[in-house]
Each structure stands twice: as structure tokens, then as C-alpha cells.
Coordinates of N, CA and C in Angstrom, one line a residue:
X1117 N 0.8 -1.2 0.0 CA 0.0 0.0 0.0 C 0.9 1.2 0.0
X1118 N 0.6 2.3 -1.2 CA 1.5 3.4 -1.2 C 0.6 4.4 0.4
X1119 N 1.7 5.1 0.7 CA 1.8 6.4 1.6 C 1.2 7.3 0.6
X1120 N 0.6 8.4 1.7 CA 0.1 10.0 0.8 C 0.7 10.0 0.2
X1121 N 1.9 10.5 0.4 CA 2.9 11.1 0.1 C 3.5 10.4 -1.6
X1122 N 3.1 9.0 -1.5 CA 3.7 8.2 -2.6 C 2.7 8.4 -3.7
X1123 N 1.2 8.7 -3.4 CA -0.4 8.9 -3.8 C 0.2 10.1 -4.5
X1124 N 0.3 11.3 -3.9 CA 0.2 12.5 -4.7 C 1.4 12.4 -5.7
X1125 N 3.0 12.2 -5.0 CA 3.8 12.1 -6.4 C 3.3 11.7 -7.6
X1126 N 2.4 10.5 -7.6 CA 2.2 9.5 -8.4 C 0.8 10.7 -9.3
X1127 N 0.0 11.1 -8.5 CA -1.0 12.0 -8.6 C -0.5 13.1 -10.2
X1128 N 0.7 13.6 -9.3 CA 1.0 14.9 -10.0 C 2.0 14.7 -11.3
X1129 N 2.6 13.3 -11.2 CA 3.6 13.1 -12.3 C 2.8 12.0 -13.3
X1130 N 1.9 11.1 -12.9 CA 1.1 10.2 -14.0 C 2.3 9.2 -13.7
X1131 N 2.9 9.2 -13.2 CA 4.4 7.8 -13.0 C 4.5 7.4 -11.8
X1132 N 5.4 6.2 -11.4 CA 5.6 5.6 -10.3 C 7.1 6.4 -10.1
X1133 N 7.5 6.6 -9.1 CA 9.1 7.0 -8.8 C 9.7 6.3 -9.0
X1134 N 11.5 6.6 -10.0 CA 12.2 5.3 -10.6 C 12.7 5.3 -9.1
X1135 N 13.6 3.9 -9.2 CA 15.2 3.8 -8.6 C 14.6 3.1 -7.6
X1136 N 13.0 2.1 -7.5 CA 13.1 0.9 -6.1 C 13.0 -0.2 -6.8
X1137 N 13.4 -0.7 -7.6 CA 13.8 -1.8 -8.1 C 14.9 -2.3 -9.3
X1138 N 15.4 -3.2 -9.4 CA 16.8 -3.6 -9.7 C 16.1 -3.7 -11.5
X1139 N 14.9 -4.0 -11.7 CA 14.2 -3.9 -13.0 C 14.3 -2.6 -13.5
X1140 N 14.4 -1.4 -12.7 CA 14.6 -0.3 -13.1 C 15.7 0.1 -13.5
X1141 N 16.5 -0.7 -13.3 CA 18.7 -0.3 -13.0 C 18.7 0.3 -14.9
X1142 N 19.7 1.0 -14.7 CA 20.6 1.5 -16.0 C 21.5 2.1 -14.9
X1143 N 22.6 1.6 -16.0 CA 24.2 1.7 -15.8 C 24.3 3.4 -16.7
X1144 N 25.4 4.0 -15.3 CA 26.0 4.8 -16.5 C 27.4 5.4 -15.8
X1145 N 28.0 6.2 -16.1 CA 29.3 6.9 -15.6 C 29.0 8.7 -15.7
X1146 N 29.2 9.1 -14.5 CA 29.3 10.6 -14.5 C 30.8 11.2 -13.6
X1147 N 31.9 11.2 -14.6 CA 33.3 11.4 -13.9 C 33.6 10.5 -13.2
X1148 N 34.1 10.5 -12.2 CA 34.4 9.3 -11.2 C 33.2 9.0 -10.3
X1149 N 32.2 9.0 -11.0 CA 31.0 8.8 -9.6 C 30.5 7.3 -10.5
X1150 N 30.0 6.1 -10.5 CA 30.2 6.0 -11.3 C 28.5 4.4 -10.9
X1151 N 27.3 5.1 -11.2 CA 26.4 4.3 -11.1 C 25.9 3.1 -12.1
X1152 N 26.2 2.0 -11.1 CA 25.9 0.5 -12.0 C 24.2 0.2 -12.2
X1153 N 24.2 0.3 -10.3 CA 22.5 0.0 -10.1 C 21.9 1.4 -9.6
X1154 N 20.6 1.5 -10.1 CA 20.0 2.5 -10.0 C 18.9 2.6 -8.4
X1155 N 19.3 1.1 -8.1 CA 18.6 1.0 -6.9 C 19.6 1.9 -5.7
X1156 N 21.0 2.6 -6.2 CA 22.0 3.5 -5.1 C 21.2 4.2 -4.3
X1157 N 20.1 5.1 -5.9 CA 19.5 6.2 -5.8 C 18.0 6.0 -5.3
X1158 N 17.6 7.5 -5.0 CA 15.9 7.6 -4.8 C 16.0 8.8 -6.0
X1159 N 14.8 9.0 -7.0 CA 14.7 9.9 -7.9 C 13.0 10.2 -7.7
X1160 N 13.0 11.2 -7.4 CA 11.4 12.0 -7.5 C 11.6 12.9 -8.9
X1161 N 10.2 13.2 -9.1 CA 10.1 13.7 -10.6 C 9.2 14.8 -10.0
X1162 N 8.9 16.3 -11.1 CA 8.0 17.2 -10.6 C 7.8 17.9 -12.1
X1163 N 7.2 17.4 -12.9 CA 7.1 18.0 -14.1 C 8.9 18.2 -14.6
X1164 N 9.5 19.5 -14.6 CA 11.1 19.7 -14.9 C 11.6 19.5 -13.4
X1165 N 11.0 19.0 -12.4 CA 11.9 18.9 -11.1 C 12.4 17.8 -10.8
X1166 N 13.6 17.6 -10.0 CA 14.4 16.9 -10.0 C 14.9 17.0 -8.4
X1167 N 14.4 15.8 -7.7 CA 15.6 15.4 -6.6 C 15.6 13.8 -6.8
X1168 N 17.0 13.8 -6.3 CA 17.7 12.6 -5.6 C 18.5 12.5 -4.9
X1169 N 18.2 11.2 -4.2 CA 18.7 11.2 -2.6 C 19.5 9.8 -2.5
X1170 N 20.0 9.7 -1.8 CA 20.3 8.3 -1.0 C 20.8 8.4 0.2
X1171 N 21.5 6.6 0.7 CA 22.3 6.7 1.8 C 23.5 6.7 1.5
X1172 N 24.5 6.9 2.5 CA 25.9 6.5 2.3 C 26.6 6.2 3.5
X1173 N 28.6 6.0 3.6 CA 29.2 5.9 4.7 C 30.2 7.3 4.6
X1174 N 30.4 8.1 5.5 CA 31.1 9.0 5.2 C 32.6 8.9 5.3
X1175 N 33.1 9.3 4.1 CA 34.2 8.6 4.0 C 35.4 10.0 4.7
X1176 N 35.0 10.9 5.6 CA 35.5 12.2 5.9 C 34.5 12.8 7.1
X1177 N 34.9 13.4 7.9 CA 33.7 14.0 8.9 C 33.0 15.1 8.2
X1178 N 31.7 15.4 8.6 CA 31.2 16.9 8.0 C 32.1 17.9 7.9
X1179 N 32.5 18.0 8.8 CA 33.2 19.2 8.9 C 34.4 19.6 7.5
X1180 N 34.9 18.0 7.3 CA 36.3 18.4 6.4 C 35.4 18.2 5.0
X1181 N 34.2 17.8 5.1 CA 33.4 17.5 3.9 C 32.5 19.2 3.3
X1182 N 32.3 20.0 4.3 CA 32.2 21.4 4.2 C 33.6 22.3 3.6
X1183 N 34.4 21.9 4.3 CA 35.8 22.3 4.2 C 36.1 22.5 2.4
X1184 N 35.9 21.1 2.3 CA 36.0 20.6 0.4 C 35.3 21.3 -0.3
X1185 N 34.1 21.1 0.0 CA 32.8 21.7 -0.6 C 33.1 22.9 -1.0
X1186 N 33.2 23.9 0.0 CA 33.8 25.2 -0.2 C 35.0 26.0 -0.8
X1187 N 36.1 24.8 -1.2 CA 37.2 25.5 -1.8 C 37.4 24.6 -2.7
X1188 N 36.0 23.7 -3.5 CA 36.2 23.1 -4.3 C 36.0 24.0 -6.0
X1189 N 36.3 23.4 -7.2 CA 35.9 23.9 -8.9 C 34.7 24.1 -8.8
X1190 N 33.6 23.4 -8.2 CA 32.2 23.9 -8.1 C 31.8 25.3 -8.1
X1191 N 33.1 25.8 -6.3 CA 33.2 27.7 -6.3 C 32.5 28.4 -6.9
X1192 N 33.6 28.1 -8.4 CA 32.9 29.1 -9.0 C 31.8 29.5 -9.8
X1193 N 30.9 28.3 -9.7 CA 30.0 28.5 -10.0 C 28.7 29.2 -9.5
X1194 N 29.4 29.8 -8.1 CA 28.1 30.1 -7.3 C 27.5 28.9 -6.2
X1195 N 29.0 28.2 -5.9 CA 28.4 26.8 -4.6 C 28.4 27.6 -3.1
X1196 N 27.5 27.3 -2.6 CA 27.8 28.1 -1.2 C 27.7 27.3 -0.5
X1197 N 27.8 27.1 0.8 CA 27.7 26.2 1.6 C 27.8 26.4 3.4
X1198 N 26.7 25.8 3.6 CA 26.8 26.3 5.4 C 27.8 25.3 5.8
X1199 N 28.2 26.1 7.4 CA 29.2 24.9 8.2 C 27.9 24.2 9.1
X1200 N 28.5 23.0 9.6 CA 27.7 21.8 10.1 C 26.9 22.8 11.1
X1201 N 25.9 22.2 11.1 CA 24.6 22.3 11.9 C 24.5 21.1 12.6
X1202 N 23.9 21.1 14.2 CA 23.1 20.3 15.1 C 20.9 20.4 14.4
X1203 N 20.7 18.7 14.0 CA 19.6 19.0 14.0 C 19.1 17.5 14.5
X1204 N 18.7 17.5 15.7 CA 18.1 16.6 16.6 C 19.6 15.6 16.4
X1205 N 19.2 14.3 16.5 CA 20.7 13.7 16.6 C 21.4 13.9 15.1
X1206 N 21.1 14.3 14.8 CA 21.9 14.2 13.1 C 22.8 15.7 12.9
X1207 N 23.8 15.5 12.3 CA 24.4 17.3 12.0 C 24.5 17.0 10.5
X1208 N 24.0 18.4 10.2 CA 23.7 18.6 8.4 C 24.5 19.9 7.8
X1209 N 24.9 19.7 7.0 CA 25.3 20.7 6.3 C 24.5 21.2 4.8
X1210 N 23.7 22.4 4.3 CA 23.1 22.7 3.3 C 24.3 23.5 2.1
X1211 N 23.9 23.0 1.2 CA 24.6 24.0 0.0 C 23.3 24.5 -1.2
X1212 N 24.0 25.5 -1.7 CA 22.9 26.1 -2.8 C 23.9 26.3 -3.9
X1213 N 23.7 25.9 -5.5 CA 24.7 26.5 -6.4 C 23.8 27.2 -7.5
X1214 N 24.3 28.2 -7.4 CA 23.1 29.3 -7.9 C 23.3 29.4 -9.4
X1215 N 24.1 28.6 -10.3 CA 24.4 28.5 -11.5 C 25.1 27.1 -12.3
X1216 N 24.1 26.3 -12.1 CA 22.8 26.1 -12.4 C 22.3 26.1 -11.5
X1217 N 21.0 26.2 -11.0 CA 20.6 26.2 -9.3 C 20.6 24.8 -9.2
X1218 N 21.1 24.4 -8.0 CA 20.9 22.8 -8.2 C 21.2 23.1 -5.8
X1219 N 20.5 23.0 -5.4 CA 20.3 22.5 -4.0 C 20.4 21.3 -3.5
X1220 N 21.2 21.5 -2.2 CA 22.5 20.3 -2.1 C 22.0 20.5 -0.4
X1221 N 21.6 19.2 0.3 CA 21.2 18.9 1.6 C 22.1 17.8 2.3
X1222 N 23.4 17.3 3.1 CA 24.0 16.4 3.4 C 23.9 16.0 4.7
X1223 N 23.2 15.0 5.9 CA 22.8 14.8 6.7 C 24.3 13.7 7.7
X1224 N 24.8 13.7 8.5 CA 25.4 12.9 8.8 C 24.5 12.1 10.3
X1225 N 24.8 11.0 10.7 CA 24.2 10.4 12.0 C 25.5 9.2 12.4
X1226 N 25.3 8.6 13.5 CA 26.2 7.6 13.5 C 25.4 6.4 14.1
X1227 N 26.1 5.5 13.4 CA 26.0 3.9 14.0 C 26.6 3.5 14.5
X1228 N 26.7 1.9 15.4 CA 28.0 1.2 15.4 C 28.8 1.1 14.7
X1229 N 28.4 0.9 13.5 CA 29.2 0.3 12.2 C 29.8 1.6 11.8
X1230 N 29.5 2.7 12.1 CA 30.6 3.4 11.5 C 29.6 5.5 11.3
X1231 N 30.0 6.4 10.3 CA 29.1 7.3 10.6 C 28.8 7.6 8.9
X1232 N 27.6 7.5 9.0 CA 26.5 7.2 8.2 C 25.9 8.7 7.2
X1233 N 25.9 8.7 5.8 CA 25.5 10.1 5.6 C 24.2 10.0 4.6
X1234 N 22.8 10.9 4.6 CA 21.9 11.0 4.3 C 21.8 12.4 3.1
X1235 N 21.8 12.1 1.7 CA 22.1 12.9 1.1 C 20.7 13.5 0.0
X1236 N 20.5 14.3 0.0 CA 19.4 14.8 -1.3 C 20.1 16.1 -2.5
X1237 N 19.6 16.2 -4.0 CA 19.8 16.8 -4.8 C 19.0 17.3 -5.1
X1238 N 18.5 18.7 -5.5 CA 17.7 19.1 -6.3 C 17.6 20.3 -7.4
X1239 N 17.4 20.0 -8.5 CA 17.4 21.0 -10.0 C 16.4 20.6 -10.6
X1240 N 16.2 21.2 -11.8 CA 15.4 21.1 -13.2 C 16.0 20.3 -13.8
X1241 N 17.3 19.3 -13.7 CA 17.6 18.8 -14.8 C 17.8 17.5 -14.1
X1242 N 17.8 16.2 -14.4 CA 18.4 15.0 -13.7 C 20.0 15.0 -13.8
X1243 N 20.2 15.3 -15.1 CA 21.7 14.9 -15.2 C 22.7 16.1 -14.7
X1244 N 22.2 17.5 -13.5 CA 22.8 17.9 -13.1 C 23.4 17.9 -11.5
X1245 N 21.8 17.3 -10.4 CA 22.2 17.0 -9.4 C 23.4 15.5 -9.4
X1246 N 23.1 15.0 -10.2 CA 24.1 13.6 -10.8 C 25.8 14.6 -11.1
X1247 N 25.3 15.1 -11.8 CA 27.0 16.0 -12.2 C 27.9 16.2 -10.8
X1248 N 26.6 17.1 -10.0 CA 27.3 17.3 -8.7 C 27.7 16.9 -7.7
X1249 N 27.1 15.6 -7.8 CA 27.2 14.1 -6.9 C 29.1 13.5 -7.7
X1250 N 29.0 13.9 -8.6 CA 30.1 13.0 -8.8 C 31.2 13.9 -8.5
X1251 N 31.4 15.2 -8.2 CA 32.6 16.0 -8.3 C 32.5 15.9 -7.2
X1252 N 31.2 16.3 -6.1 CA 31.3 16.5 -4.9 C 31.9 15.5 -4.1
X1253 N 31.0 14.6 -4.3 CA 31.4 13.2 -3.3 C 32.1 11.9 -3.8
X1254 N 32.9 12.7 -4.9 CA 34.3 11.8 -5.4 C 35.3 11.0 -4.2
X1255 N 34.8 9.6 -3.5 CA 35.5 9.3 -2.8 C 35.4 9.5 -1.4
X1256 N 33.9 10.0 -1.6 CA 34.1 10.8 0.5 C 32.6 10.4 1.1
X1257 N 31.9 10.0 0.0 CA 30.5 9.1 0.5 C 30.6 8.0 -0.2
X1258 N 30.2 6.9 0.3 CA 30.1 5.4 -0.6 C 28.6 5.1 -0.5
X1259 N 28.1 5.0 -1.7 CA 26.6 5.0 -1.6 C 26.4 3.5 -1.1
X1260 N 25.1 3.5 -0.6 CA 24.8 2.1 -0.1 C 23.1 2.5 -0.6
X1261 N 22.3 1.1 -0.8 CA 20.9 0.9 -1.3 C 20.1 1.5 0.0
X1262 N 19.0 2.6 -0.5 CA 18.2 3.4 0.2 C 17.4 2.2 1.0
X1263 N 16.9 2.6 2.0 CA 15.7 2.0 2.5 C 14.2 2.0 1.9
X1264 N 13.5 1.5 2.5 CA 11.8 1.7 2.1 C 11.7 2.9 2.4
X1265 N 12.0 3.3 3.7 CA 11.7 4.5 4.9 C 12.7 5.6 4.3
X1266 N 13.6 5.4 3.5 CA 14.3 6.6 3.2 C 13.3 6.9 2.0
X1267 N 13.0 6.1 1.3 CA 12.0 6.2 0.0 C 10.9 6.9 0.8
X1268 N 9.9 7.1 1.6 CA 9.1 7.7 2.0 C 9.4 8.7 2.2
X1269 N 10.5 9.2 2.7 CA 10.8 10.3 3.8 C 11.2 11.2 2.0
X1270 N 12.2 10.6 1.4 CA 12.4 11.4 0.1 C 11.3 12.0 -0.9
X1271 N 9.9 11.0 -0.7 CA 8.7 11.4 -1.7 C 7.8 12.4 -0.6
X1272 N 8.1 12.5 1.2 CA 7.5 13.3 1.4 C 8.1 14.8 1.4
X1273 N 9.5 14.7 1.4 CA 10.1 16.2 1.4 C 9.9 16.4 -0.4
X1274 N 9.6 15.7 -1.5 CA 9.2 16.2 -2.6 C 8.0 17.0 -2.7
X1275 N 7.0 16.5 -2.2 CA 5.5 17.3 -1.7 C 5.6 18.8 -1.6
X1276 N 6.6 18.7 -0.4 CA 6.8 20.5 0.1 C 7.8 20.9 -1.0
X1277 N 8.3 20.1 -2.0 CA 8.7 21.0 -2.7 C 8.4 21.8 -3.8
X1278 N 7.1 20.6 -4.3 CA 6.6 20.9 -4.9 C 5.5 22.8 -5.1
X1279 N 5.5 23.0 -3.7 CA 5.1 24.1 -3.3 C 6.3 25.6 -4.1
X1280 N 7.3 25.0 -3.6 CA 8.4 26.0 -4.6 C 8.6 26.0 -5.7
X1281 N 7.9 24.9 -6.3 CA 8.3 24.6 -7.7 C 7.0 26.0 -8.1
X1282 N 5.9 25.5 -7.9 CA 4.6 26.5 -8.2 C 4.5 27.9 -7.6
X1283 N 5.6 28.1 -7.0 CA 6.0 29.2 -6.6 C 6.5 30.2 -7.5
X1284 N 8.0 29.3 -7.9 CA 8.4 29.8 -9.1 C 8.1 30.3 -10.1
X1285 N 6.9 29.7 -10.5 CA 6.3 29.6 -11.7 C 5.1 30.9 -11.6
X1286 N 4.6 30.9 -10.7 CA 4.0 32.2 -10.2 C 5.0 33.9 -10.3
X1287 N 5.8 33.1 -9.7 CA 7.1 34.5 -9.8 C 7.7 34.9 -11.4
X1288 N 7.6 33.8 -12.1 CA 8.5 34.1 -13.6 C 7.0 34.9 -14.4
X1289 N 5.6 34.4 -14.1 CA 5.1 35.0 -15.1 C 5.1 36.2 -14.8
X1290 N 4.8 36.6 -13.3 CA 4.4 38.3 -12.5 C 5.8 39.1 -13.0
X1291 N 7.0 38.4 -13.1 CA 8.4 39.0 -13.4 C 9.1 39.5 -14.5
X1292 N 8.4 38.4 -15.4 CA 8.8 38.3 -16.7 C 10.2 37.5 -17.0
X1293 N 10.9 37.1 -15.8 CA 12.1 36.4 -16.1 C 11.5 34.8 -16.3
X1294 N 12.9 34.3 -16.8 CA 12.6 32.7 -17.0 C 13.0 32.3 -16.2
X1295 N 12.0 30.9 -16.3 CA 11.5 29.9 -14.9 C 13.1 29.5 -14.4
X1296 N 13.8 29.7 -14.9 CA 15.5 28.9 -14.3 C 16.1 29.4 -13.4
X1297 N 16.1 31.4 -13.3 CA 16.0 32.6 -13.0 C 15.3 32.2 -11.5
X1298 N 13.7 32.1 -11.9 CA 12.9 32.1 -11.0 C 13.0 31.3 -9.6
X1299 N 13.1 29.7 -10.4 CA 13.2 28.8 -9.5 C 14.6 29.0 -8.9
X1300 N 15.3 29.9 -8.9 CA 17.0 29.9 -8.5 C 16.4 30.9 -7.7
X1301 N 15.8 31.8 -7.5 CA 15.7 33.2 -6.3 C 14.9 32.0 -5.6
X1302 N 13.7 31.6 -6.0 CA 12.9 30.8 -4.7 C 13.4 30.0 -3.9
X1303 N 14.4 29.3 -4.5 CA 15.0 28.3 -4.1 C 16.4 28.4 -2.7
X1304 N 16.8 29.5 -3.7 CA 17.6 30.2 -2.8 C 17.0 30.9 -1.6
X1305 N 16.5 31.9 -1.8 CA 15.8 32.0 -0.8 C 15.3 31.0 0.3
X1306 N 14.9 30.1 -0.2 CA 14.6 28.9 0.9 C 15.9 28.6 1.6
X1307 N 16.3 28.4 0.9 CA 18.2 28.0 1.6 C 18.4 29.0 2.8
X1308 N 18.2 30.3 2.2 CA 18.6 31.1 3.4 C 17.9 31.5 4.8
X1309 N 16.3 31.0 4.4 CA 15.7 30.8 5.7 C 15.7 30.0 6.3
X1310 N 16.3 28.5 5.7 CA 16.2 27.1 6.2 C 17.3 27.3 7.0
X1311 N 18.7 28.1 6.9 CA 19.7 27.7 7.3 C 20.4 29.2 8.2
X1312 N 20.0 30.1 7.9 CA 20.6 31.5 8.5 C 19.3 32.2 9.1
X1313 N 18.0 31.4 9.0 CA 17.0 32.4 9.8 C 16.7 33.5 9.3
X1314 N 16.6 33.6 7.6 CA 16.3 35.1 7.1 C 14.8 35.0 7.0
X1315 N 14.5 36.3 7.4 CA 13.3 36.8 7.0 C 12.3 36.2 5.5
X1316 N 11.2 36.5 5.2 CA 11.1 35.7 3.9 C 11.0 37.3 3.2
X1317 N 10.9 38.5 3.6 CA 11.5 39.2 2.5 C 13.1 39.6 2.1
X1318 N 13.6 39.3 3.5 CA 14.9 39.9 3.4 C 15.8 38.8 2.6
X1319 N 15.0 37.4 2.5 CA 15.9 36.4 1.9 C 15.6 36.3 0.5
X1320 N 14.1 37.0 0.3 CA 13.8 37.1 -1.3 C 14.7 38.1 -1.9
X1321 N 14.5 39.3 -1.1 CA 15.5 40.8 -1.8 C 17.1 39.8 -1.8
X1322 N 17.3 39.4 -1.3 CA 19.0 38.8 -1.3 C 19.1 37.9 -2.2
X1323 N 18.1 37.0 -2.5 CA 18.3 36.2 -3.5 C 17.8 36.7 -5.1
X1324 N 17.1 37.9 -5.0 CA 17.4 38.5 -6.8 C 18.2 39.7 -6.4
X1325 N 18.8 39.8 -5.5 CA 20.4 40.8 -5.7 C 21.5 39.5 -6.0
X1326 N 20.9 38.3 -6.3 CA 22.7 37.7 -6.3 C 22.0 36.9 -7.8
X1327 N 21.1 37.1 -7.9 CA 20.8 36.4 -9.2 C 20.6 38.0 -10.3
X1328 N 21.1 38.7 -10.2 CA 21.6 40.0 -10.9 C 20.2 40.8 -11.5
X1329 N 19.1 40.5 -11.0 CA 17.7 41.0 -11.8 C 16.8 41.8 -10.7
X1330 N 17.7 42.5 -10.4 CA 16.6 43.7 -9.7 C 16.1 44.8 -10.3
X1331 N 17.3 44.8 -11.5 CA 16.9 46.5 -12.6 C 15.8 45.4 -13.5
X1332 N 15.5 44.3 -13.6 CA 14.8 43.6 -14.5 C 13.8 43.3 -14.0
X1333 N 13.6 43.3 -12.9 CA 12.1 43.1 -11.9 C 11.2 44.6 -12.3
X1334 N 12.2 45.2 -11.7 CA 11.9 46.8 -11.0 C 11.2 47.6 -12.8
X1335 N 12.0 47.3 -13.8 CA 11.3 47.2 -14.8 C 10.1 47.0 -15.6

């Protein structure tokens, strides 16, 4: 029996979510990241939206995994990235790369066996949170096959996302800019409330001063 959560995905896309069975697998290579089974991954769909998530082992603590992040080729494309956060037992670190927007969520927890990391991706493209999976965690997460319960938890944080997605889309027509534009201020914006406690106007104004269209709003 599907969950709400699995009802409405299914609702809104006319599809089942790929990546829970080994029937679903395609092989492919993106740089050194290099996916055989497709069951690594969790993939939600949203019309052009795109997350994916899985598990992994951390092959580095958060900390030196921010460290990377931050003074990595990514840079310059506009990767930003918080330092570790405490959230209930788990410490997470968020990133946002504002060109292409592509939103980047990394969870760490520990087990006996060792300390454990919970990762999600999200863009308009598939084959870009994939891009950034393979530069980023070249060697420093080892994916391991999702759970059922990570599969839930991934199609329910798609739901609330889907609220941004239609956000966006609201904002490109009232704006006139394109939806890539759009969903990159909303999105960002989200980042900066989720993680620095901004205001939701003072994180909107900050996120179309860094996406360079304020004389094009104001217009």
C-alpha cells in the first residue's frame, strides 16, 4: 500500500518513482561517480523537477566534507555552503549552487558500524544533481541501497517541494524572467531561511540581488 505522500507524487507526475527496483537499474558513468545499479539512488520527478537522494558511509567527517565543498571547482560557479549544523541527533550541512541552481542537503548520523550520511539533490535537470554528486562526493560518501523508509521520507520532502516549484512559476510570469532565474531566487531564498533564519522578504531581496535582476524586476 502506497503512503500519501507516494499517492500524490504518483497524482502529480502520472508515474511511479524510478530507482526501487533492480528492474529499473541503467548503468552509467558521470566522472568518477560511477552508477551501475540504480537502486543506489531515490529519484522523485515534478514535471522539470528533479531530486535525488540516497544513503551512504562518510568517507570524511562533516566538517572536512564542508571544508571541500567550499574551496572546491564547483566555487565558482556560485556553490555556497553552510558549516555543520546540530539537528536533533543528526548534523547537516546545506549547500545552494546558484548557476545552475541545483540544492544540495548532506545529513550525517552515527551507528556502530561506523558514521552514516543522508544525502538529497535538487534541479530542473536529472543529469545535473548527478553532475554534482560526482565532483562533490568523489570518494568521500560510498553509496549504499536506500531503505523503504528513506523512500518515504524522500517522496515526502518532494510534496513541500513541490510548493516551490509552483511558486516559481508564479514569480516568472508576475516577473517576466525565465522559470531557471525564477526557481533559482525561490529556491535560494529557501536555503537562506532554512539555514541563517532570514526573514522571507529579506531572503527574497538577497536572493534577486545575487541572481543580478533587480533592474529587470523593477522594470
Amino acid at each position: 500500500m502506497k503512503t500519501r505522500a507516494e499517492e500524490t507524487i504518483v497524482e502529480e507526475t502520472g508515474a511511479e518513482t524510478a530507482g526501487t527496483n533492480a528492474g529499473n537499474a541503467k548503468t552509467g558513468s558521470y566522472g568518477d561517480f560511477s552508477l551501475s545499479v540504480v537502486d543506489n539512488l531515490v529519484l522523485c520527478r515534478y514535471k522539470e523537477m528533479v531530486r535525488i537522494g540516497g544513503l551512504g558511509v562518510m568517507g570524511c567527517t562533516l566538517e572536512e566534507l564542508a571544508l571541500k565543498l567550499g574551496s572546491s571547482s564547483l566555487s565558482g560557479s556560485g556553490l555556497e555552503i553552510t558549516e555543520p549544523q546540530n539537528l536533533g541527533d543528526a548534523r547537516i550541512i546545506g549547500g545552494f549552487n546558484l548557476h545552475p541552481p541545483v540544492g544540495l542537503r548532506i545529513a550525517s548520523f552515527y551507528h556502530p558500524s561506523g558514521e552514516y550520511a543522508q544525502f538529497d539533490f535538487l534541479s530542473l535537470d536529472e543529469e545535473l544533481p548527478l553532475e554534482v554528486m560526482s565532483r562533490i562526493m568523489d570518494k568521500e560518501v560510498y553509496l549504499l541501497r536506500p531503505s523503504g523508509e528513506f523512500n518515504n521520507q524522500m517522496l515526502c520532502r518532494m510534496v513541500f517541494e513541490i510548493n516551490d516549484y509552483l511558486k516559481a512559476g508564479e514569480f516568472s510570469k508576475r516577473s517576466g524572467i525565465g522559470f531557471e532565474d525564477a526557481f533559482g531566487v525561490v529556491k535560494y531564498s529557501s536555503f537562506l531561511k532554512s539555514y541563517f533564519h532570514a526573514s522571507e522578504l529579506g531572503s527574497l531581496k538577497t536572493a534577486v540581488e545575487k541572481y543580478h535582476l533587480s533592474e529587470k524586476i523593477a522594470a
